């Protein structure tokens, strides 16, 4: 099989850490200069955007569908598995 990932995590999520203990008001500046440190990366996707493409032989089509059905639970929101009649990735 050949798996192509169509959405890549280029968007950087940042967090402005705040102290929440007694006397913390003397240490932090609130929202002044609140750019934050990078906390992770995410992929920004639109509704209907393709996340994965799998190309495999017809004999292995059932296993590819099962693999995509299991991978759906790792992503938030609703995903739909579509079996295309087109051949290849182009």
PDB file of N, CA and C in Angstrom:
ATOM      1  N   UNK A   1       0.838  -1.185   0.000  1.00  0.00           N
ATOM      2  CA  UNK A   1       0.000   0.000   0.000  1.00  0.00           C
ATOM      3  C   UNK A   1       0.877   1.241   0.000  1.00  0.00           C
ATOM      4  N   UNK A   2       0.271   2.365  -0.295  1.00  0.00           N
ATOM      5  CA  UNK A   2       0.953   3.654  -0.285  1.00  0.00           C
ATOM      6  C   UNK A   2       0.040   4.644   0.417  1.00  0.00           C
ATOM      7  N   UNK A   3       0.528   5.206   1.524  1.00  0.00           N
ATOM      8  CA  UNK A   3      -0.261   6.133   2.329  1.00  0.00           C
ATOM      9  C   UNK A   3       0.286   7.537   2.126  1.00  0.00           C
ATOM     10  N   UNK A   4      -0.600   8.455   1.803  1.00  0.00           N
ATOM     11  CA  UNK A   4      -0.200   9.853   1.657  1.00  0.00           C
ATOM     12  C   UNK A   4      -0.968  10.682   2.678  1.00  0.00           C
ATOM     13  N   UNK A   5      -0.234  11.456   3.489  1.00  0.00           N
ATOM     14  CA  UNK A   5      -0.844  12.350   4.465  1.00  0.00           C
ATOM     15  C   UNK A   5      -1.027  13.694   3.781  1.00  0.00           C
ATOM     16  N   UNK A   6      -2.268  14.175   3.724  1.00  0.00           N
ATOM     17  CA  UNK A   6      -2.586  15.355   2.939  1.00  0.00           C
ATOM     18  C   UNK A   6      -2.656  16.635   3.762  1.00  0.00           C
ATOM     19  N   UNK A   7      -2.718  16.539   5.097  1.00  0.00           N
ATOM     20  CA  UNK A   7      -2.754  17.720   5.961  1.00  0.00           C
ATOM     21  C   UNK A   7      -1.521  17.687   6.862  1.00  0.00           C
ATOM     22  N   UNK A   8      -0.758  18.782   6.867  1.00  0.00           N
ATOM     23  CA  UNK A   8       0.495  18.823   7.622  1.00  0.00           C
ATOM     24  C   UNK A   8       0.409  19.863   8.731  1.00  0.00           C
ATOM     25  N   UNK A   9       1.020  19.579   9.893  1.00  0.00           N
ATOM     26  CA  UNK A   9       0.921  20.492  11.044  1.00  0.00           C
ATOM     27  C   UNK A   9       1.924  21.638  10.965  1.00  0.00           C
ATOM     28  N   UNK A  10       1.529  22.725  10.320  1.00  0.00           N
ATOM     29  CA  UNK A  10       2.396  23.893  10.217  1.00  0.00           C
ATOM     30  C   UNK A  10       2.023  24.990  11.200  1.00  0.00           C
ATOM     31  N   UNK A  11       0.804  24.961  11.728  1.00  0.00           N
ATOM     32  CA  UNK A  11       0.330  26.023  12.618  1.00  0.00           C
ATOM     33  C   UNK A  11       0.867  25.785  14.029  1.00  0.00           C
ATOM     34  N   UNK A  12       1.512  26.791  14.624  1.00  0.00           N
ATOM     35  CA  UNK A  12       2.124  26.666  15.953  1.00  0.00           C
ATOM     36  C   UNK A  12       1.149  27.200  17.000  1.00  0.00           C
ATOM     37  N   UNK A  13       0.868  26.363  17.997  1.00  0.00           N
ATOM     38  CA  UNK A  13       0.023  26.754  19.127  1.00  0.00           C
ATOM     39  C   UNK A  13       0.938  27.303  20.221  1.00  0.00           C
ATOM     40  N   UNK A  14       0.576  28.455  20.780  1.00  0.00           N
ATOM     41  CA  UNK A  14       1.390  29.083  21.819  1.00  0.00           C
ATOM     42  C   UNK A  14       0.592  29.210  23.100  1.00  0.00           C
ATOM     43  N   UNK A  15       1.315  29.268  24.246  1.00  0.00           N
ATOM     44  CA  UNK A  15       0.670  29.393  25.544  1.00  0.00           C
ATOM     45  C   UNK A  15       1.377  30.480  26.338  1.00  0.00           C
ATOM     46  N   UNK A  16       0.575  31.338  26.972  1.00  0.00           N
ATOM     47  CA  UNK A  16       1.092  32.380  27.854  1.00  0.00           C
ATOM     48  C   UNK A  16       0.913  31.875  29.281  1.00  0.00           C
ATOM     49  N   UNK A  17       1.978  31.338  29.857  1.00  0.00           N
ATOM     50  CA  UNK A  17       1.884  30.743  31.186  1.00  0.00           C
ATOM     51  C   UNK A  17       1.671  31.837  32.229  1.00  0.00           C
ATOM     52  N   UNK A  18       0.714  31.562  33.117  1.00  0.00           N
ATOM     53  CA  UNK A  18       0.403  32.500  34.186  1.00  0.00           C
ATOM     54  C   UNK A  18       0.608  31.794  35.525  1.00  0.00           C
ATOM     55  N   UNK A  19       1.129  32.521  36.503  1.00  0.00           N
ATOM     56  CA  UNK A  19       1.282  31.963  37.841  1.00  0.00           C
ATOM     57  C   UNK A  19      -0.025  32.113  38.598  1.00  0.00           C
ATOM     58  N   UNK A  20      -0.363  31.134  39.423  1.00  0.00           N
ATOM     59  CA  UNK A  20      -1.640  31.181  40.126  1.00  0.00           C
ATOM     60  C   UNK A  20      -1.469  30.951  41.626  1.00  0.00           C
ATOM     61  N   UNK A  21      -0.363  31.377  42.191  1.00  0.00           N
ATOM     62  CA  UNK A  21      -0.156  31.200  43.620  1.00  0.00           C
ATOM     63  C   UNK A  21      -0.186  32.570  44.296  1.00  0.00           C
ATOM     64  N   UNK A  22      -0.097  32.573  45.610  1.00  0.00           N
ATOM     65  CA  UNK A  22      -0.150  33.822  46.362  1.00  0.00           C
ATOM     66  C   UNK A  22       1.099  34.656  46.065  1.00  0.00           C
ATOM     67  N   UNK A  23       0.906  35.940  45.848  1.00  0.00           N
ATOM     68  CA  UNK A  23       2.034  36.822  45.532  1.00  0.00           C
ATOM     69  C   UNK A  23       2.437  36.796  44.082  1.00  0.00           C
ATOM     70  N   UNK A  24       1.655  36.137  43.223  1.00  0.00           N
ATOM     71  CA  UNK A  24       2.025  36.023  41.814  1.00  0.00           C
ATOM     72  C   UNK A  24       1.788  37.327  41.066  1.00  0.00           C
ATOM     73  N   UNK A  25       0.999  38.246  41.644  1.00  0.00           N
ATOM     74  CA  UNK A  25       0.695  39.484  40.940  1.00  0.00           C
ATOM     75  C   UNK A  25       1.920  40.373  40.804  1.00  0.00           C
ATOM     76  N   UNK A  26       2.929  40.168  41.634  1.00  0.00           N
ATOM     77  CA  UNK A  26       4.152  40.959  41.511  1.00  0.00           C
ATOM     78  C   UNK A  26       5.105  40.395  40.459  1.00  0.00           C
ATOM     79  N   UNK A  27       4.856  39.147  39.999  1.00  0.00           N
ATOM     80  CA  UNK A  27       5.793  38.491  39.089  1.00  0.00           C
ATOM     81  C   UNK A  27       5.358  38.536  37.633  1.00  0.00           C
ATOM     82  N   UNK A  28       4.073  38.654  37.372  1.00  0.00           N
ATOM     83  CA  UNK A  28       3.613  38.573  35.991  1.00  0.00           C
ATOM     84  C   UNK A  28       3.017  39.901  35.543  1.00  0.00           C
ATOM     85  N   UNK A  29       2.923  40.062  34.227  1.00  0.00           N
ATOM     86  CA  UNK A  29       2.462  41.328  33.662  1.00  0.00           C
ATOM     87  C   UNK A  29       1.112  41.205  32.971  1.00  0.00           C
ATOM     88  N   UNK A  30       0.386  40.107  33.164  1.00  0.00           N
ATOM     89  CA  UNK A  30      -0.939  39.956  32.551  1.00  0.00           C
ATOM     90  C   UNK A  30      -0.838  39.736  31.061  1.00  0.00           C
ATOM     91  N   UNK A  31      -1.600  40.516  30.294  1.00  0.00           N
ATOM     92  CA  UNK A  31      -1.641  40.345  28.847  1.00  0.00           C
ATOM     93  C   UNK A  31      -0.652  41.246  28.123  1.00  0.00           C
ATOM     94  N   UNK A  32       0.193  41.940  28.830  1.00  0.00           N
ATOM     95  CA  UNK A  32       1.209  42.774  28.185  1.00  0.00           C
ATOM     96  C   UNK A  32       2.308  41.873  27.620  1.00  0.00           C
ATOM     97  N   UNK A  33       2.546  41.960  26.327  1.00  0.00           N
ATOM     98  CA  UNK A  33       3.575  41.130  25.686  1.00  0.00           C
ATOM     99  C   UNK A  33       3.246  39.652  25.769  1.00  0.00           C
ATOM    100  N   UNK A  34       1.989  39.283  25.564  1.00  0.00           N
ATOM    101  CA  UNK A  34       1.537  37.906  25.782  1.00  0.00           C
ATOM    102  C   UNK A  34       1.675  37.063  24.515  1.00  0.00           C
ATOM    103  N   UNK A  35       2.855  37.023  23.927  1.00  0.00           N
ATOM    104  CA  UNK A  35       3.050  36.229  22.717  1.00  0.00           C
ATOM    105  C   UNK A  35       3.079  34.749  23.050  1.00  0.00           C
ATOM    106  N   UNK A  36       3.705  34.363  24.133  1.00  0.00           N
ATOM    107  CA  UNK A  36       3.703  32.981  24.582  1.00  0.00           C
ATOM    108  C   UNK A  36       4.807  32.141  23.985  1.00  0.00           C
ATOM    109  N   UNK A  37       5.001  31.003  24.602  1.00  0.00           N
ATOM    110  CA  UNK A  37       5.998  30.039  24.134  1.00  0.00           C
ATOM    111  C   UNK A  37       5.298  28.968  23.304  1.00  0.00           C
ATOM    112  N   UNK A  38       5.987  28.391  22.320  1.00  0.00           N
ATOM    113  CA  UNK A  38       5.343  27.358  21.506  1.00  0.00           C
ATOM    114  C   UNK A  38       5.002  26.132  22.346  1.00  0.00           C
ATOM    115  N   UNK A  39       3.767  25.651  22.220  1.00  0.00           N
ATOM    116  CA  UNK A  39       3.305  24.498  22.994  1.00  0.00           C
ATOM    117  C   UNK A  39       3.042  23.287  22.110  1.00  0.00           C
ATOM    118  N   UNK A  40       2.939  23.470  20.813  1.00  0.00           N
ATOM    119  CA  UNK A  40       2.672  22.346  19.926  1.00  0.00           C
ATOM    120  C   UNK A  40       2.344  22.829  18.523  1.00  0.00           C
ATOM    121  N   UNK A  41       2.155  21.869  17.638  1.00  0.00           N
ATOM    122  CA  UNK A  41       1.810  22.192  16.256  1.00  0.00           C
ATOM    123  C   UNK A  41       0.526  21.472  15.879  1.00  0.00           C
ATOM    124  N   UNK A  42      -0.275  22.124  15.059  1.00  0.00           N
ATOM    125  CA  UNK A  42      -1.538  21.544  14.597  1.00  0.00           C
ATOM    126  C   UNK A  42      -1.685  21.790  13.101  1.00  0.00           C
ATOM    127  N   UNK A  43      -2.549  21.007  12.494  1.00  0.00           N
ATOM    128  CA  UNK A  43      -2.892  21.204  11.092  1.00  0.00           C
ATOM    129  C   UNK A  43      -4.257  21.871  11.037  1.00  0.00           C
ATOM    130  N   UNK A  44      -4.351  22.974  10.328  1.00  0.00           N
ATOM    131  CA  UNK A  44      -5.639  23.653  10.163  1.00  0.00           C
ATOM    132  C   UNK A  44      -6.331  23.042   8.949  1.00  0.00           C
ATOM    133  N   UNK A  45      -7.489  22.451   9.180  1.00  0.00           N
ATOM    134  CA  UNK A  45      -8.213  21.786   8.098  1.00  0.00           C
ATOM    135  C   UNK A  45      -9.592  22.406   7.951  1.00  0.00           C
ATOM    136  N   UNK A  46     -10.119  22.329   6.756  1.00  0.00           N
ATOM    137  CA  UNK A  46     -11.457  22.828   6.450  1.00  0.00           C
ATOM    138  C   UNK A  46     -12.429  21.654   6.398  1.00  0.00           C
ATOM    139  N   UNK A  47     -13.703  21.956   6.425  1.00  0.00           N
ATOM    140  CA  UNK A  47     -14.724  20.923   6.311  1.00  0.00           C
ATOM    141  C   UNK A  47     -14.655  20.326   4.912  1.00  0.00           C
ATOM    142  N   UNK A  48     -14.576  19.028   4.838  1.00  0.00           N
ATOM    143  CA  UNK A  48     -14.498  18.343   3.559  1.00  0.00           C
ATOM    144  C   UNK A  48     -13.085  18.159   3.037  1.00  0.00           C
ATOM    145  N   UNK A  49     -12.080  18.631   3.759  1.00  0.00           N
ATOM    146  CA  UNK A  49     -10.697  18.490   3.301  1.00  0.00           C
ATOM    147  C   UNK A  49     -10.230  17.047   3.490  1.00  0.00           C
ATOM    148  N   UNK A  50      -9.450  16.553   2.555  1.00  0.00           N
ATOM    149  CA  UNK A  50      -8.948  15.176   2.597  1.00  0.00           C
ATOM    150  C   UNK A  50      -7.755  15.121   3.547  1.00  0.00           C
ATOM    151  N   UNK A  51      -7.777  14.173   4.499  1.00  0.00           N
ATOM    152  CA  UNK A  51      -6.688  14.023   5.458  1.00  0.00           C
ATOM    153  C   UNK A  51      -5.686  12.963   5.022  1.00  0.00           C
ATOM    154  N   UNK A  52      -6.177  11.807   4.569  1.00  0.00           N
ATOM    155  CA  UNK A  52      -5.317  10.703   4.147  1.00  0.00           C
ATOM    156  C   UNK A  52      -5.772  10.188   2.801  1.00  0.00           C
ATOM    157  N   UNK A  53      -4.815   9.638   2.065  1.00  0.00           N
ATOM    158  CA  UNK A  53      -5.117   8.903   0.840  1.00  0.00           C
ATOM    159  C   UNK A  53      -4.327   7.605   0.892  1.00  0.00           C
ATOM    160  N   UNK A  54      -4.995   6.503   0.609  1.00  0.00           N
ATOM    161  CA  UNK A  54      -4.328   5.197   0.572  1.00  0.00           C
ATOM    162  C   UNK A  54      -4.523   4.613  -0.814  1.00  0.00           C
ATOM    163  N   UNK A  55      -3.427   4.140  -1.373  1.00  0.00           N
ATOM    164  CA  UNK A  55      -3.472   3.441  -2.661  1.00  0.00           C
ATOM    165  C   UNK A  55      -3.049   2.001  -2.407  1.00  0.00           C
ATOM    166  N   UNK A  56      -3.888   1.053  -2.746  1.00  0.00           N
ATOM    167  CA  UNK A  56      -3.553  -0.356  -2.516  1.00  0.00           C
ATOM    168  C   UNK A  56      -4.203  -1.206  -3.610  1.00  0.00           C
ATOM    169  N   UNK A  57      -3.841  -2.473  -3.616  1.00  0.00           N
ATOM    170  CA  UNK A  57      -4.439  -3.400  -4.577  1.00  0.00           C
ATOM    171  C   UNK A  57      -5.872  -3.717  -4.158  1.00  0.00           C
ATOM    172  N   UNK A  58      -6.657  -4.186  -5.112  1.00  0.00           N
ATOM    173  CA  UNK A  58      -8.053  -4.515  -4.824  1.00  0.00           C
ATOM    174  C   UNK A  58      -8.176  -5.648  -3.817  1.00  0.00           C
ATOM    175  N   UNK A  59      -7.195  -6.528  -3.770  1.00  0.00           N
ATOM    176  CA  UNK A  59      -7.245  -7.637  -2.819  1.00  0.00           C
ATOM    177  C   UNK A  59      -7.100  -7.154  -1.380  1.00  0.00           C
ATOM    178  N   UNK A  60      -6.449  -6.008  -1.182  1.00  0.00           N
ATOM    179  CA  UNK A  60      -6.202  -5.477   0.163  1.00  0.00           C
ATOM    180  C   UNK A  60      -7.133  -4.314   0.507  1.00  0.00           C
ATOM    181  N   UNK A  61      -8.166  -4.112  -0.276  1.00  0.00           N
ATOM    182  CA  UNK A  61      -9.061  -2.981  -0.063  1.00  0.00           C
ATOM    183  C   UNK A  61      -9.771  -3.084   1.283  1.00  0.00           C
ATOM    184  N   UNK A  62     -10.160  -4.287   1.694  1.00  0.00           N
ATOM    185  CA  UNK A  62     -10.870  -4.477   2.955  1.00  0.00           C
ATOM    186  C   UNK A  62      -9.987  -4.083   4.145  1.00  0.00           C
ATOM    187  N   UNK A  63      -8.702  -4.428   4.085  1.00  0.00           N
ATOM    188  CA  UNK A  63      -7.790  -4.119   5.187  1.00  0.00           C
ATOM    189  C   UNK A  63      -7.501  -2.622   5.264  1.00  0.00           C
ATOM    190  N   UNK A  64      -7.445  -1.965   4.128  1.00  0.00           N
ATOM    191  CA  UNK A  64      -7.226  -0.517   4.122  1.00  0.00           C
ATOM    192  C   UNK A  64      -8.425   0.213   4.707  1.00  0.00           C
ATOM    193  N   UNK A  65      -9.633  -0.263   4.419  1.00  0.00           N
ATOM    194  CA  UNK A  65     -10.832   0.355   4.982  1.00  0.00           C
ATOM    195  C   UNK A  65     -10.893   0.160   6.497  1.00  0.00           C
ATOM    196  N   UNK A  66     -10.493  -1.010   6.976  1.00  0.00           N
ATOM    197  CA  UNK A  66     -10.471  -1.261   8.420  1.00  0.00           C
ATOM    198  C   UNK A  66      -9.437  -0.369   9.094  1.00  0.00           C
ATOM    199  N   UNK A  67      -8.278  -0.193   8.459  1.00  0.00           N
ATOM    200  CA  UNK A  67      -7.231   0.655   9.036  1.00  0.00           C
ATOM    201  C   UNK A  67      -7.683   2.112   9.123  1.00  0.00           C
ATOM    202  N   UNK A  68      -8.354   2.598   8.093  1.00  0.00           N
ATOM    203  CA  UNK A  68      -8.858   3.971   8.136  1.00  0.00           C
ATOM    204  C   UNK A  68      -9.975   4.125   9.157  1.00  0.00           C
ATOM    205  N   UNK A  69     -10.805   3.098   9.325  1.00  0.00           N
ATOM    206  CA  UNK A  69     -11.873   3.161  10.326  1.00  0.00           C
ATOM    207  C   UNK A  69     -11.297   3.233  11.736  1.00  0.00           C
ATOM    208  N   UNK A  70     -10.186   2.547  11.963  1.00  0.00           N
ATOM    209  CA  UNK A  70      -9.539   2.625  13.276  1.00  0.00           C
ATOM    210  C   UNK A  70      -8.831   3.959  13.466  1.00  0.00           C
ATOM    211  N   UNK A  71      -8.305   4.525  12.402  1.00  0.00           N
ATOM    212  CA  UNK A  71      -7.591   5.805  12.506  1.00  0.00           C
ATOM    213  C   UNK A  71      -8.549   6.967  12.711  1.00  0.00           C
ATOM    214  N   UNK A  72      -9.820   6.807  12.359  1.00  0.00           N
ATOM    215  CA  UNK A  72     -10.800   7.879  12.529  1.00  0.00           C
ATOM    216  C   UNK A  72     -10.920   8.319  13.977  1.00  0.00           C
ATOM    217  N   UNK A  73     -10.769   7.390  14.911  1.00  0.00           N
ATOM    218  CA  UNK A  73     -10.962   7.699  16.324  1.00  0.00           C
ATOM    219  C   UNK A  73      -9.824   8.526  16.905  1.00  0.00           C
ATOM    220  N   UNK A  74      -8.728   8.661  16.205  1.00  0.00           N
ATOM    221  CA  UNK A  74      -7.594   9.444  16.687  1.00  0.00           C
ATOM    222  C   UNK A  74      -7.725  10.927  16.366  1.00  0.00           C
ATOM    223  N   UNK A  75      -8.750  11.305  15.617  1.00  0.00           N
ATOM    224  CA  UNK A  75      -8.922  12.689  15.190  1.00  0.00           C
ATOM    225  C   UNK A  75     -10.253  13.227  15.698  1.00  0.00           C
ATOM    226  N   UNK A  76     -10.292  14.490  16.121  1.00  0.00           N
ATOM    227  CA  UNK A  76     -11.558  15.050  16.584  1.00  0.00           C
ATOM    228  C   UNK A  76     -12.498  15.322  15.407  1.00  0.00           C
ATOM    229  N   UNK A  77     -13.775  15.360  15.706  1.00  0.00           N
ATOM    230  CA  UNK A  77     -14.760  15.643  14.676  1.00  0.00           C
ATOM    231  C   UNK A  77     -15.213  14.378  13.968  1.00  0.00           C
ATOM    232  N   UNK A  78     -15.955  14.570  12.882  1.00  0.00           N
ATOM    233  CA  UNK A  78     -16.461  13.452  12.092  1.00  0.00           C
ATOM    234  C   UNK A  78     -15.587  13.270  10.862  1.00  0.00           C
ATOM    235  N   UNK A  79     -15.177  12.053  10.605  1.00  0.00           N
ATOM    236  CA  UNK A  79     -14.445  11.727   9.399  1.00  0.00           C
ATOM    237  C   UNK A  79     -15.279  10.754   8.575  1.00  0.00           C
ATOM    238  N   UNK A  80     -15.112  10.860   7.275  1.00  0.00           N
ATOM    239  CA  UNK A  80     -15.846  10.014   6.350  1.00  0.00           C
ATOM    240  C   UNK A  80     -14.842   9.288   5.475  1.00  0.00           C
ATOM    241  N   UNK A  81     -15.037   7.989   5.304  1.00  0.00           N
ATOM    242  CA  UNK A  81     -14.176   7.185   4.436  1.00  0.00           C
ATOM    243  C   UNK A  81     -14.864   7.075   3.078  1.00  0.00           C
ATOM    244  N   UNK A  82     -14.158   7.504   2.049  1.00  0.00           N
ATOM    245  CA  UNK A  82     -14.723   7.507   0.692  1.00  0.00           C
ATOM    246  C   UNK A  82     -13.873   6.599  -0.170  1.00  0.00           C
ATOM    247  N   UNK A  83     -14.512   5.684  -0.842  1.00  0.00           N
ATOM    248  CA  UNK A  83     -13.835   4.788  -1.792  1.00  0.00           C
ATOM    249  C   UNK A  83     -13.929   5.416  -3.175  1.00  0.00           C
ATOM    250  N   UNK A  84     -12.801   5.770  -3.731  1.00  0.00           N
ATOM    251  CA  UNK A  84     -12.777   6.470  -5.010  1.00  0.00           C
ATOM    252  C   UNK A  84     -12.631   5.482  -6.160  1.00  0.00           C
ATOM    253  N   UNK A  85     -13.178   5.847  -7.288  1.00  0.00           N
ATOM    254  CA  UNK A  85     -13.017   5.039  -8.490  1.00  0.00           C
ATOM    255  C   UNK A  85     -11.803   5.464  -9.310  1.00  0.00           C
ATOM    256  N   UNK A  86     -11.173   6.577  -8.878  1.00  0.00           N
ATOM    257  CA  UNK A  86     -10.002   7.070  -9.601  1.00  0.00           C
ATOM    258  C   UNK A  86      -8.795   6.214  -9.257  1.00  0.00           C
ATOM    259  N   UNK A  87      -7.826   6.163 -10.165  1.00  0.00           N
ATOM    260  CA  UNK A  87      -6.680   5.313 -10.013  1.00  0.00           C
ATOM    261  C   UNK A  87      -5.467   6.163  -9.689  1.00  0.00           C
ATOM    262  N   UNK A  88      -4.717   5.832  -8.645  1.00  0.00           N
ATOM    263  CA  UNK A  88      -3.485   6.543  -8.310  1.00  0.00           C
ATOM    264  C   UNK A  88      -3.742   7.808  -7.517  1.00  0.00           C
ATOM    265  N   UNK A  89      -2.719   8.653  -7.384  1.00  0.00           N
ATOM    266  CA  UNK A  89      -2.807   9.874  -6.605  1.00  0.00           C
ATOM    267  C   UNK A  89      -2.948  11.111  -7.471  1.00  0.00           C
ATOM    268  N   UNK A  90      -2.797  10.987  -8.781  1.00  0.00           N
ATOM    269  CA  UNK A  90      -2.807  12.170  -9.632  1.00  0.00           C
ATOM    270  C   UNK A  90      -4.196  12.536 -10.084  1.00  0.00           C
TER     271      UNK A  90
END
